[in-house]
Structure formats: structure tokens, C-alpha cells
């Protein structure tokens, strides 16, 4: 869930939403718009991309109105604004107009940092919208969704939903909302399984799991299903890379309890147990072969004519490497 600064009034003169998680950025905008329309149902909302905000446009949008209407001006990808437009925005930050809320969406990197610093220095309300790359972050997001929706879900159910849906926050949020709408009482792992087992089998992580377990036929079936249901090839190569790296990291680690290894390797304890089961047929040579296959698949997916073929070749190679110890 997006994190906000202490002065958390959505109707603050300037809101700065920082990060690259599209769902959280959109929610930051929606929160401001909802607050503005609660104060004035006739609030005018102008939602602009960086190329639409030209020099002079902000002054035009924020000039006094004869009707004294409330207005929300949203500027997306503010890090891409031209130098002249940035000057306009910095000038506005020093003296924002009444009844107008400016919302700046900024990726948060080095590009456009001057505008980011100026907005913070001017006291803008800030909403953090970081990209959720860690499984633990996505798990916390799902728990937060259920809390926000006023429903109880078991930890196992939350984990099952993340495993089934994957990394897309919009889809995770939609799935949580659907479960809350359809199911009474506490949401448990069995409920999630009934709704999303098919989705889990078609996910990129299902492809990777079957491949690193040496189950080539099942991995290929899951791959074809994933591609047919619209899973992006780049997500599948990413999942394959994660699966093979996890095998390599755990095989070279010292023995110990899952909790200790989790801290050492940066994996959640449940994943340590899963990878231990998957790595039984692997050798160091097999890991090296599999990593080369992943790299070739990545190049094929990003620059080749047939991503499906590149992925099929990688899946077969990885599955064979997984069985190298068994001959």
C-alpha cells in the first residue's frame, strides 16, 4: 500500500506521488480526486501527460476563474517535463493557487530530480508508490487489501493468492475484491484454490517450478497455456531465471535451518523448503547450463522473431539440467 507523509490532507495544494508502481500512482490520484469532489461535486479534473504540459499550460490551468471552481491538475511522468515547463512548475510551487490541487507523478529516479527536490522543499504532501519487486512486499499488499476491504483472510490464503496471481498488483487487488464479494466469512487457502487453481497452473512461476523439477512435459504444457492466456514472455524468462538462481544459491549455501538460510540468501523460509525439494537432481554443471539457457531465452524473447520457441527451448534445457545428477 502506498505510504504517505505525516501531513496527509488529500486537498493539500500539491501532492507528490513518487515511484513506479502504476496501481499505487493511480490510487494516489483517485484519492485526491475523490476528496476534491467530496468538497465540490463540480470539481474540474485535468489529467495530463508530460508532453501535454507545455510552457505556459500550467499558468493557464491555474489562473483564477470567474466561477471560483475547484480544480485538480494531474501531471504524469513529471520527470519527463521539458526544462522550460519545469521552470513553470517550480515557480508555481512557491505560490500555489487556492482551490486548486496539483498532483505530480514522478518516477523518483535521477531524471528530473531537480523538480522532485523543489516539490519536497516547498512542503508538498508526498505519497510513496514504490515498485513491489519482493514477494514479501506483495504478500503485505494482499493482506492490506483484505484489511481495507474489511475482511479476514488467513496467512495461507494470502500466500496462495500471491502464488496464483503473480506480481501484478492490479490483478492481486482485483482478485482480493472478487473473493470478498463472493465469499462469506474468513477467506482461507481452500477458497483461493477453488477460485484460482487454473490461474496458478498457467502462471509464469508454474512454468519455472515444473522446469527446475525436471518435469519437461508439464513445464511445456504450462508454458503453452501461459502464452495462450496472455502472460508476457518476459515474465516467464524472469521466473525461469529466479528459479534457476534459487537452485544455485541454495546448493552453494551452508546447511542450516530454513530461517537461517532465508536471512543468508534473502529468500522467505517457505521458499527455502520448496527449493530444497526442487534441487535434488541438480549439479553445479547443470546450473551453469540452465543459466546459459535462460540468458539465450531472454535474448530471444526481447529480440527474436519467435519468443515461444525461445522459451520452449529454454524449458527443455532446464528440465534436462535438473535431471543431470540422475543421468
mmCIF file of N, CA and C in Angstrom, residues 4 15 19 29 36 99 123 128-129 141-143 159 168 204 215 244 253 256 274 280 289:
data_model
loop_
_atom_site.group_PDB
_atom_site.id
_atom_site.type_symbol
_atom_site.label_atom_id
_atom_site.label_comp_id
_atom_site.label_asym_id
_atom_site.label_seq_id
_atom_site.Cartn_x
_atom_site.Cartn_y
_atom_site.Cartn_z
ATOM 1 N N UNK A 4 2.329 7.450 2.974
ATOM 2 C CA UNK A 4 2.109 8.884 2.855
ATOM 3 C C UNK A 4 2.896 9.631 3.921
ATOM 4 N N UNK A 15 0.365 17.551 -4.197
ATOM 5 C CA UNK A 15 0.640 16.167 -3.818
ATOM 6 C C UNK A 15 1.690 15.626 -4.769
ATOM 7 N N UNK A 19 7.286 7.102 -7.418
ATOM 8 C CA UNK A 19 7.525 5.679 -7.589
ATOM 9 C C UNK A 19 7.101 5.212 -8.959
ATOM 10 N N UNK A 29 -3.821 9.401 -7.206
ATOM 11 C CA UNK A 29 -4.623 10.369 -7.955
ATOM 12 C C UNK A 29 -6.095 10.253 -7.567
ATOM 13 N N UNK A 36 -11.521 15.955 -3.487
ATOM 14 C CA UNK A 36 -11.915 17.221 -4.112
ATOM 15 C C UNK A 36 -13.399 17.204 -4.475
ATOM 16 N N UNK A 99 -7.952 26.698 -4.054
ATOM 17 C CA UNK A 99 -8.972 25.834 -4.651
ATOM 18 C C UNK A 99 -8.433 24.965 -5.783
ATOM 19 N N UNK A 123 7.261 21.747 0.534
ATOM 20 C CA UNK A 123 6.340 21.167 1.519
ATOM 21 C C UNK A 123 5.210 20.358 0.919
ATOM 22 N N UNK A 128 4.398 7.724 -1.286
ATOM 23 C CA UNK A 128 5.392 6.809 -1.841
ATOM 24 C C UNK A 128 4.696 5.656 -2.549
ATOM 25 N N UNK A 129 5.071 5.424 -3.800
ATOM 26 C CA UNK A 129 4.452 4.367 -4.627
ATOM 27 C C UNK A 129 5.537 3.477 -5.223
ATOM 28 N N UNK A 141 0.979 -6.428 0.651
ATOM 29 C CA UNK A 141 -0.033 -5.696 -0.112
ATOM 30 C C UNK A 141 -1.374 -6.428 -0.073
ATOM 31 N N UNK A 142 -1.355 -7.742 -0.295
ATOM 32 C CA UNK A 142 -2.595 -8.531 -0.285
ATOM 33 C C UNK A 142 -3.242 -8.479 1.091
ATOM 34 N N UNK A 143 -2.447 -8.620 2.130
ATOM 35 C CA UNK A 143 -3.005 -8.532 3.489
ATOM 36 C C UNK A 143 -3.668 -7.176 3.702
ATOM 37 N N UNK A 159 -0.875 -16.016 0.917
ATOM 38 C CA UNK A 159 0.266 -16.559 0.183
ATOM 39 C C UNK A 159 -0.193 -17.300 -1.072
ATOM 40 N N UNK A 168 1.442 -8.831 -10.544
ATOM 41 C CA UNK A 168 0.638 -7.691 -10.995
ATOM 42 C C UNK A 168 -0.290 -7.224 -9.875
ATOM 43 N N UNK A 204 3.562 -17.847 -14.810
ATOM 44 C CA UNK A 204 4.968 -17.992 -15.182
ATOM 45 C C UNK A 204 5.739 -18.796 -14.140
ATOM 46 N N UNK A 215 10.477 -31.697 -14.925
ATOM 47 C CA UNK A 215 9.219 -32.201 -15.498
ATOM 48 C C UNK A 215 8.931 -31.448 -16.795
ATOM 49 N N UNK A 244 16.122 -20.846 -11.418
ATOM 50 C CA UNK A 244 17.463 -21.413 -11.550
ATOM 51 C C UNK A 244 18.427 -20.759 -10.555
ATOM 52 N N UNK A 253 25.025 -22.890 -0.584
ATOM 53 C CA UNK A 253 24.954 -22.354 0.776
ATOM 54 C C UNK A 253 25.278 -23.439 1.798
ATOM 55 N N UNK A 256 21.661 -25.573 7.227
ATOM 56 C CA UNK A 256 21.103 -24.845 8.368
ATOM 57 C C UNK A 256 19.596 -24.832 8.330
ATOM 58 N N UNK A 274 10.767 -25.227 -0.402
ATOM 59 C CA UNK A 274 10.366 -25.598 -1.761
ATOM 60 C C UNK A 274 11.591 -25.853 -2.627
ATOM 61 N N UNK A 280 17.069 -31.552 -5.908
ATOM 62 C CA UNK A 280 17.652 -32.876 -5.679
ATOM 63 C C UNK A 280 18.392 -33.439 -6.886
ATOM 64 N N UNK A 289 24.562 -24.692 -17.124
ATOM 65 C CA UNK A 289 23.873 -24.913 -18.404
ATOM 66 C C UNK A 289 22.525 -24.204 -18.402
#
